[in-house]
Each structure stands twice: as C-alpha cells, then as structure tokens.
Tab-separated table of N, CA and C in Angstrom:
chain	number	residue	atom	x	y	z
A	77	UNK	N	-100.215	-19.921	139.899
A	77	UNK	CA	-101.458	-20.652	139.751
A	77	UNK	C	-102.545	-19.747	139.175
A	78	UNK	N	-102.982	-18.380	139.586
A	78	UNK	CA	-103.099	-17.320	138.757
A	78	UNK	C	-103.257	-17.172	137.752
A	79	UNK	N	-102.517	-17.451	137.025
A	79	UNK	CA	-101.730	-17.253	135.553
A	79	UNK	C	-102.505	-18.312	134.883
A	80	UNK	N	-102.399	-19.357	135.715
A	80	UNK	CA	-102.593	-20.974	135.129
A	80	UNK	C	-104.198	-20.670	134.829
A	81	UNK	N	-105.047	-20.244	135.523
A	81	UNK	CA	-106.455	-20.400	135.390
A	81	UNK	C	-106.589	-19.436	134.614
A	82	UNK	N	-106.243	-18.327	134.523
A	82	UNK	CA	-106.456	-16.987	133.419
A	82	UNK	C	-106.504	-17.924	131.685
A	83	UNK	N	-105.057	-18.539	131.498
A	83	UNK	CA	-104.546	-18.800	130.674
A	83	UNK	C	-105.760	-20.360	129.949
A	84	UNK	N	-105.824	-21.123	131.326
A	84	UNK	CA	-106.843	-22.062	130.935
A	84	UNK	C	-108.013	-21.382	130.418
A	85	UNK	N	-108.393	-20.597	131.170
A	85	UNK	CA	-109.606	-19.804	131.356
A	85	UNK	C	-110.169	-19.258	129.654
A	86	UNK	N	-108.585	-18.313	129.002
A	86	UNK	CA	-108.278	-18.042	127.559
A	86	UNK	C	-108.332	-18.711	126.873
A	87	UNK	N	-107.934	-20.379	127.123
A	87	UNK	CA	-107.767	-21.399	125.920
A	87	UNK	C	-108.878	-21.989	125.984
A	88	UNK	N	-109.843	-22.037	126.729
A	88	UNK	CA	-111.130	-22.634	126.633
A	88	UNK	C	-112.406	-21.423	125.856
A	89	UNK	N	-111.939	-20.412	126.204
A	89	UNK	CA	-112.614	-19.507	125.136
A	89	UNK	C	-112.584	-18.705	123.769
A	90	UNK	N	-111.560	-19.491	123.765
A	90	UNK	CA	-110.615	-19.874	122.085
A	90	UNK	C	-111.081	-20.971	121.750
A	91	UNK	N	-111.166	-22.323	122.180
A	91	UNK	CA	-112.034	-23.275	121.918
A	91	UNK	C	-113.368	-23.184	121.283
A	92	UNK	N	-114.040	-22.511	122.144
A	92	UNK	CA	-115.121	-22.155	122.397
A	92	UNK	C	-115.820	-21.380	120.892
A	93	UNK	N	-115.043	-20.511	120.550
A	93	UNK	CA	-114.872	-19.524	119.763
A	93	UNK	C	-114.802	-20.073	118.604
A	94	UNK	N	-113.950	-20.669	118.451
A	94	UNK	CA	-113.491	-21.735	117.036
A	94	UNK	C	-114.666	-22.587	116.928
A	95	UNK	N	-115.150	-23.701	117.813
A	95	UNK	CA	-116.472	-24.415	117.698
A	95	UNK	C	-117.876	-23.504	117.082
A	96	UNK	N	-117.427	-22.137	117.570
A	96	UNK	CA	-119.091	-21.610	117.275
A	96	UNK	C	-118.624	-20.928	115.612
A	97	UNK	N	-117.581	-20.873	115.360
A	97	UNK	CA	-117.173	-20.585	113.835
A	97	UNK	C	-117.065	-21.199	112.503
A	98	UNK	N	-116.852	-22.503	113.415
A	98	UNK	CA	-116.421	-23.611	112.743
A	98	UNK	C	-117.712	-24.351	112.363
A	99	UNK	N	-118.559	-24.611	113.443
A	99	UNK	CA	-120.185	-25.617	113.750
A	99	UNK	C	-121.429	-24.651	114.012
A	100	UNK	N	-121.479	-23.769	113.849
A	100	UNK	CA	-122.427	-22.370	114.472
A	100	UNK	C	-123.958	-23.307	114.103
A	101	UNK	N	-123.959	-24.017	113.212
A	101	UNK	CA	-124.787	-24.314	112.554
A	101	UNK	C	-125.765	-25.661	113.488
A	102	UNK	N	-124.428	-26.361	113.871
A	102	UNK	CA	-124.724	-27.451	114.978
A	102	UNK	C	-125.051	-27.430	116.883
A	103	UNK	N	-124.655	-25.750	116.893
A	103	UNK	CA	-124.494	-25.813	118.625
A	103	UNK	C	-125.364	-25.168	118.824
A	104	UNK	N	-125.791	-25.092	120.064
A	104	UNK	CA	-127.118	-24.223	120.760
A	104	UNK	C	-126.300	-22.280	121.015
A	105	UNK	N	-127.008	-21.899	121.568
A	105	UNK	CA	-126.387	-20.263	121.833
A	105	UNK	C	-125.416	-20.081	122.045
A	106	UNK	N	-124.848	-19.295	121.740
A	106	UNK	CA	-123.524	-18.465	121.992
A	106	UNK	C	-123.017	-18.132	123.707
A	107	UNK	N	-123.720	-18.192	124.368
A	107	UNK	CA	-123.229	-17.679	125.487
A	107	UNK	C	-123.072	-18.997	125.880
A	108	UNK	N	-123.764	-20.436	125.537
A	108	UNK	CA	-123.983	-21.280	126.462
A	108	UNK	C	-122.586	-21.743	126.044
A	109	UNK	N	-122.057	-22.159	124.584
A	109	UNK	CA	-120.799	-22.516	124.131
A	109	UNK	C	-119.486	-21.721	124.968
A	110	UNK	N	-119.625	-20.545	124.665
A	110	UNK	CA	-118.421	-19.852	125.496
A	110	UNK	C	-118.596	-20.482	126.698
A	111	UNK	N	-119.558	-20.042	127.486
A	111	UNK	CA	-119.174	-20.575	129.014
A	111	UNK	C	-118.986	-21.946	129.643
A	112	UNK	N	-119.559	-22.879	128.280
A	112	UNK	CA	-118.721	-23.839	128.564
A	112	UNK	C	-117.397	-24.361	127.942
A	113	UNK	N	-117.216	-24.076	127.125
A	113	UNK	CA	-115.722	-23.730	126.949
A	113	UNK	C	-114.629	-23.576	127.964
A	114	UNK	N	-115.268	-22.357	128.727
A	114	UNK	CA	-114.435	-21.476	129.786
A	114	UNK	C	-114.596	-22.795	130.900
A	115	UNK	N	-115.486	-23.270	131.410
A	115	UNK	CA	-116.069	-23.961	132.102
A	115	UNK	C	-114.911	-25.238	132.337
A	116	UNK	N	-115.135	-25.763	131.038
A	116	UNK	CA	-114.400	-27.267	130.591
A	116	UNK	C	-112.919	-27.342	130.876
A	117	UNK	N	-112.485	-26.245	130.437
A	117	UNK	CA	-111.157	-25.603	130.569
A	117	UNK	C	-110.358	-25.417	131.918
A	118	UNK	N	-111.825	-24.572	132.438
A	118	UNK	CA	-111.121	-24.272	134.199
A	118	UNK	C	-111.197	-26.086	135.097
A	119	UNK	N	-112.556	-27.103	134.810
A	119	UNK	CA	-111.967	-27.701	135.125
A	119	UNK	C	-111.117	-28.762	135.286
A	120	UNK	N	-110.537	-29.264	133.515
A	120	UNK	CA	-109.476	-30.088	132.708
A	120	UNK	C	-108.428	-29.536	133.800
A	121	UNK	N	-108.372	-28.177	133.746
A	121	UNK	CA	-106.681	-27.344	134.265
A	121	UNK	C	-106.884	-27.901	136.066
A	122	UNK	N	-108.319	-28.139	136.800
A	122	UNK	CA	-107.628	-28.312	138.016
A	122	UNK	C	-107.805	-29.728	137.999
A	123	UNK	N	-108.166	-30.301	137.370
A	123	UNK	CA	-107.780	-32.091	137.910
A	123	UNK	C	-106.508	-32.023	137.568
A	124	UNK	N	-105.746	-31.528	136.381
A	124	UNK	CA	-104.683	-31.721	135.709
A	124	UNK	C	-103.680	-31.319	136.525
A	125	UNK	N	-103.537	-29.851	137.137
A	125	UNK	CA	-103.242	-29.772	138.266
A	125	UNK	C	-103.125	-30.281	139.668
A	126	UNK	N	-104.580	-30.903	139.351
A	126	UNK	CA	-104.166	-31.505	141.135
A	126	UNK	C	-103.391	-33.058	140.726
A	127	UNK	N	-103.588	-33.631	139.622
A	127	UNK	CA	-103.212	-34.785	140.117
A	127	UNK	C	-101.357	-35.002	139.173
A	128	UNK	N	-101.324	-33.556	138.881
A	128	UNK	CA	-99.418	-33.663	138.595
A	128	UNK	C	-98.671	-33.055	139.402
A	129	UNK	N	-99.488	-31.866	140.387
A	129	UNK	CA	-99.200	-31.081	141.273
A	129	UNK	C	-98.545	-29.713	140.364
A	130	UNK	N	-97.578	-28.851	141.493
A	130	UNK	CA	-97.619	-27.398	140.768
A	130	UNK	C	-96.414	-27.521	139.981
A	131	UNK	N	-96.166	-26.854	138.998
A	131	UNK	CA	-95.042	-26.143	138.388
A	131	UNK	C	-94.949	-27.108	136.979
A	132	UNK	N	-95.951	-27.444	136.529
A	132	UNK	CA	-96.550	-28.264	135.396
A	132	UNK	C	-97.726	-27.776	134.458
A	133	UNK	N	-96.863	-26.509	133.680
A	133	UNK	CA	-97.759	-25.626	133.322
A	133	UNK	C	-98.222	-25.951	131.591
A	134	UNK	N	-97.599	-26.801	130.969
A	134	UNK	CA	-97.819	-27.021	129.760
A	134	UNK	C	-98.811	-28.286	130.181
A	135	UNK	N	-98.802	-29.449	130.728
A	135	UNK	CA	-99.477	-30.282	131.126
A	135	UNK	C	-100.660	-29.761	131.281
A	136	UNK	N	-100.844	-29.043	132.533
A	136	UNK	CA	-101.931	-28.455	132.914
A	136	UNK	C	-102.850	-27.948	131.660
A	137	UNK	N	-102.370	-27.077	130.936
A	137	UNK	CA	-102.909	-26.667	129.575
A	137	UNK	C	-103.591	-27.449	128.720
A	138	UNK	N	-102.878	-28.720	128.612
A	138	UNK	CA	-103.464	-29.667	127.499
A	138	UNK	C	-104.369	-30.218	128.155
A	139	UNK	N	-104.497	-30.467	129.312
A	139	UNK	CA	-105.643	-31.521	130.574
A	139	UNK	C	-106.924	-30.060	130.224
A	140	UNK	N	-106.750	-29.175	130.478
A	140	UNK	CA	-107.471	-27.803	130.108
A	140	UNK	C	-108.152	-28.324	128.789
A	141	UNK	N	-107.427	-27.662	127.792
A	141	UNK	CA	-107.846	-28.181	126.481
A	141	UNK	C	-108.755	-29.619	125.919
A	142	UNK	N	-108.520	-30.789	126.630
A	142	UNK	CA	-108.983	-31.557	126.094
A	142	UNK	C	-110.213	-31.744	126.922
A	143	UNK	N	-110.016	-31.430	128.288
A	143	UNK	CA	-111.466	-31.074	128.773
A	143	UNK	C	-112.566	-31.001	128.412
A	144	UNK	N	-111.793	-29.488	127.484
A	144	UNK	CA	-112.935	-28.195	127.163
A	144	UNK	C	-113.294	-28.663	126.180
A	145	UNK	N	-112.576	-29.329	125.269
A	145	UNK	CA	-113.106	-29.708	123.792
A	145	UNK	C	-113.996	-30.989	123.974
A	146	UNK	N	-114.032	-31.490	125.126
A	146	UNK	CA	-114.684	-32.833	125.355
A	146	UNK	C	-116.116	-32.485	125.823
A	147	UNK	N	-116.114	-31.074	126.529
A	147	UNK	CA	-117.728	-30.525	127.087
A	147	UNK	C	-118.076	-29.837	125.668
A	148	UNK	N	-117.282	-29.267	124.806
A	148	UNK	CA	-118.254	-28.512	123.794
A	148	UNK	C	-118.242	-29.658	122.636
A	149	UNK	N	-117.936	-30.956	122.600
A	149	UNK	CA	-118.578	-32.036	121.608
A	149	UNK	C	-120.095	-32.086	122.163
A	150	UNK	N	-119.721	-31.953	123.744
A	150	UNK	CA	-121.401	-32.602	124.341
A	150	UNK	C	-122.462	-32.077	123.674
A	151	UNK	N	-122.340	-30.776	122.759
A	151	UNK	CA	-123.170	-29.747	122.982
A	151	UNK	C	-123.673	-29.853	121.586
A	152	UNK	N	-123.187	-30.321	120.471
A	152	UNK	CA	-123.234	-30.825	119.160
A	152	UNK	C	-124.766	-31.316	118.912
A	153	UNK	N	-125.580	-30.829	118.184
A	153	UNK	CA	-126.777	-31.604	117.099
A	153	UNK	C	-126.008	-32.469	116.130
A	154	UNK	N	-127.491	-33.167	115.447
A	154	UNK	CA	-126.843	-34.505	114.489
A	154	UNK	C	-127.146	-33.019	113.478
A	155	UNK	N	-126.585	-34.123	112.495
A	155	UNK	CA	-126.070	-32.947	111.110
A	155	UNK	C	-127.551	-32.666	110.681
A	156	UNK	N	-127.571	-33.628	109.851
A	156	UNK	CA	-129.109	-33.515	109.073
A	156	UNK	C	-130.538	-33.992	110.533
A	157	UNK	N	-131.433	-34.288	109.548
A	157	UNK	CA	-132.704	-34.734	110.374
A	157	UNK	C	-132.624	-35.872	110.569
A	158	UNK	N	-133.106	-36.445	111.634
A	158	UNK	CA	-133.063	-37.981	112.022
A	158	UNK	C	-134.588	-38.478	111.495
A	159	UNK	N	-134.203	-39.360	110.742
A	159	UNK	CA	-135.381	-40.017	110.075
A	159	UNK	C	-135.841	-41.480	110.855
A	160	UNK	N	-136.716	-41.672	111.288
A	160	UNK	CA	-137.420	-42.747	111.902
A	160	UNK	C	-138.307	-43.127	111.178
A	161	UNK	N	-137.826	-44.200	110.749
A	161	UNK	CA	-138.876	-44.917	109.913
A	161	UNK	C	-139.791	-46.151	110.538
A	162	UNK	N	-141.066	-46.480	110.954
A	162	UNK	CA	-141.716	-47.178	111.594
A	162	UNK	C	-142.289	-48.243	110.945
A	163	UNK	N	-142.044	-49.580	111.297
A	163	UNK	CA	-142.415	-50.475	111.166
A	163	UNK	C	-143.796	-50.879	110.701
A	164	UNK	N	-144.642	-51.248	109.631
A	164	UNK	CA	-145.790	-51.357	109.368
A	164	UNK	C	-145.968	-52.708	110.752
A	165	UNK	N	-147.378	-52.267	111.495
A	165	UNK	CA	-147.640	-53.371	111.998
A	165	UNK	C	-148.279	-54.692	111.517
C-alpha cells in the first residue's frame, strides 16, 4: 500500500508537470499545480482503493490519474479575454 501512494503520489506529479508545460500560460503558480496534482492523485488512489479493496494496483492508478487530471482542469483560465458586451438600455 506504500508503494501504491508513492507511485500515485509520482503520477500525479507527472500530471502536474505536463499541465504546467503544456498550459503554463492558462494555470495559476507552480507550486499550487504540483500540489494539486499530488493532491488529486493521492485522493483518486484511495477511493479507488477503498472501494476495489487491496491487491488492485493498476486500477488504483488510473482512479489516481483521472482524479488528478480532473482537479488540475479545475485550475484552468479561459483562453483569451471574456468580452461582455452590455445591453444599451
């Protein structure tokens, strides 16, 4: 189980890593991305865990992964400027 959270722990800050390489342009700070990355990751891996139970280590991983990639969308700006255009009264 050890292993399992290290490893989640790694693939969420590989995530993490790739988003700020990939979008650097769209996300807020660097530390806040990694740690949630790491964050998303550790806890995708224990619901995933708790609800397949132990010795389900590739499972666990992907419940990890999609987590993590689901907290660092949260974290995303719109591309360009949002234009509001107001109604003449």
């Amino acid at each position: 189980m050890f292993l399992e959270a290290i490893g989640s722990a790694v693939l969420g800050l590989l995530l993490g890593w790739a988003a700020l390489h990939r979008l650097s342009h769209r996300l807020p700070s660097r530390p806040l991305v990694l740690s949630t990355g790491v964050a998303g990751a550790l806890f995708g891996d224990f619901v995933t865990h708790s609800a397949l139970g132990a010795g389900s280590l590739l499972p666990s991983l992907l419940g990890a992964a999609v987590v993590s990639a689901a907290s660092l969308s949260l974290l995303l700006r719109p591309a360009g400027r949002l234009r509001r255009r107001s109604a003449p009264a």
